[in-house]
Amino acid sequence: YVVKESRHSYDYVVKLLRRLQKNRHIKVLVADDSGTTRRFIKGLLQQHLYQVLEAKDGKEALKVLAQHPDVSILITDYAMPEMDGFELVKQVRTEKDKHELVIIGLSSTESGALSAKFIKNGANDFLRKPFFHEEFHCRLMHNLEEMELIQAIQDAANRDYLTQLYNRRYFFTTGGKHHEQAVAKGQQLALAMLDIDHFKQLNDNYGHEAGDEVLRQLASKMTQAFPRFICARMGGEEFCIMMPGLNNDQANQLLEGFRLMVAQQPFMYGDTELQVTFSAGVTNQLSSCLDNMYQGVDEYLYRAKEAGRNFVIT
Ligand code: GH3
Ligand code: MG
Ligand code: MG
Ligand code: MG
């Protein structure tokens, strides 16, 4: 296809090939009551290797979106029975914003008011049928690239550069929402605070680079041990793990297991084996806000240090 469209510039072809690699993993949902239109759009999308799902009206589209939360693009017709394109866009936007799901409105109606209404309701873009195939692909790519860029920027803003764990900002914003929800619904939520023991000595003995490597390795062990939970680097050699749904005993057991694993498996810095331990505090006392809960668990961490380090105190 790319070769056939030989009027493309070299740069564009390179860009398109990169895009096609990514498209294999991108799901597009096409909502249109006309089977002919759906098949036609599906054909265009498959030319660019997208995975395509179909829905014959707004209601069915909502069902498909619920079954496939990883859909990245929704292309929707305006006039459909059961639920039209505007209502579909409105409903979808209560759950997912423009940077989580690209929505492109479609209609054969001439009126420019329709495109304005689609966009006011939350669509990212609009195309009038019949459209020029290349315009379809260009707009799709443009919207997708914009979404991917914003997601990359958001992710970078939420993560710590050295360890790639979540940062303090993410912990208090997204973690704060989990905390609020647990308080409102009377659900369990446990919080652990970890701090590496004698980390200053490790830096002094082996160098700052070795210290950095220990931070990276501990972070990697942490995400492997707690894949479902929010692991954050709060600063320096201090970390938090937020565990929604866990009571104190469950959280304590997990942390105790992790403490043993870390203490027993030496860290590697080149050929040098490094012995690393941490101390931790654990609590499930929610307090009034996450800040207070954080201060509470800090107190347990302090006691773990006082008790001689390499301890979990709850
Ligand atoms: P304790 O057992 O009481 O926690 O002792 P400690 O030495 O771990 O604690 P202290 O707070 O005295 O020292 C923390 C050290 O962590 C000091 C600082 O140089 C080091 N540190 C903080 N951030 C980084 C980092 O990003 N990389 C490295 N290599 N070291 C860091
Ligand atoms: Mg229609
Ligand atoms: Mg320390
Ligand atoms: Mg510290």
Coordinates of C-alpha atoms in Angstrom, one line a residue, residues 1-2 5 7-19 48 133-139 141-142 145:
Y1 CA 0.0 0.0 0.0
V2 CA 2.7 2.4 1.0
E5 CA 1.0 5.5 -2.9
R7 CA 3.5 10.3 -4.3
H8 CA 4.3 10.3 -0.5
S9 CA 7.5 11.9 0.6
Y10 CA 10.3 9.7 2.0
D11 CA 9.8 11.3 5.5
Y12 CA 6.1 10.6 5.4
V13 CA 6.6 6.9 4.4
V14 CA 9.1 6.5 7.3
K15 CA 6.5 8.0 9.6
L16 CA 3.8 5.9 8.3
L17 CA 5.8 2.7 8.7
R18 CA 6.5 3.5 12.3
R19 CA 2.8 4.2 12.7
H48 CA -3.4 0.5 8.2
H133 CA -9.4 8.3 2.1
E134 CA -6.1 10.1 2.7
E135 CA -7.8 12.7 4.8
F136 CA -9.4 9.9 6.9
H137 CA -6.0 8.4 7.5
C138 CA -4.3 11.7 8.2
R139 CA -6.9 12.9 10.7
M141 CA -3.0 9.6 12.7
H142 CA -3.0 13.2 13.8
E145 CA -0.4 11.1 17.9

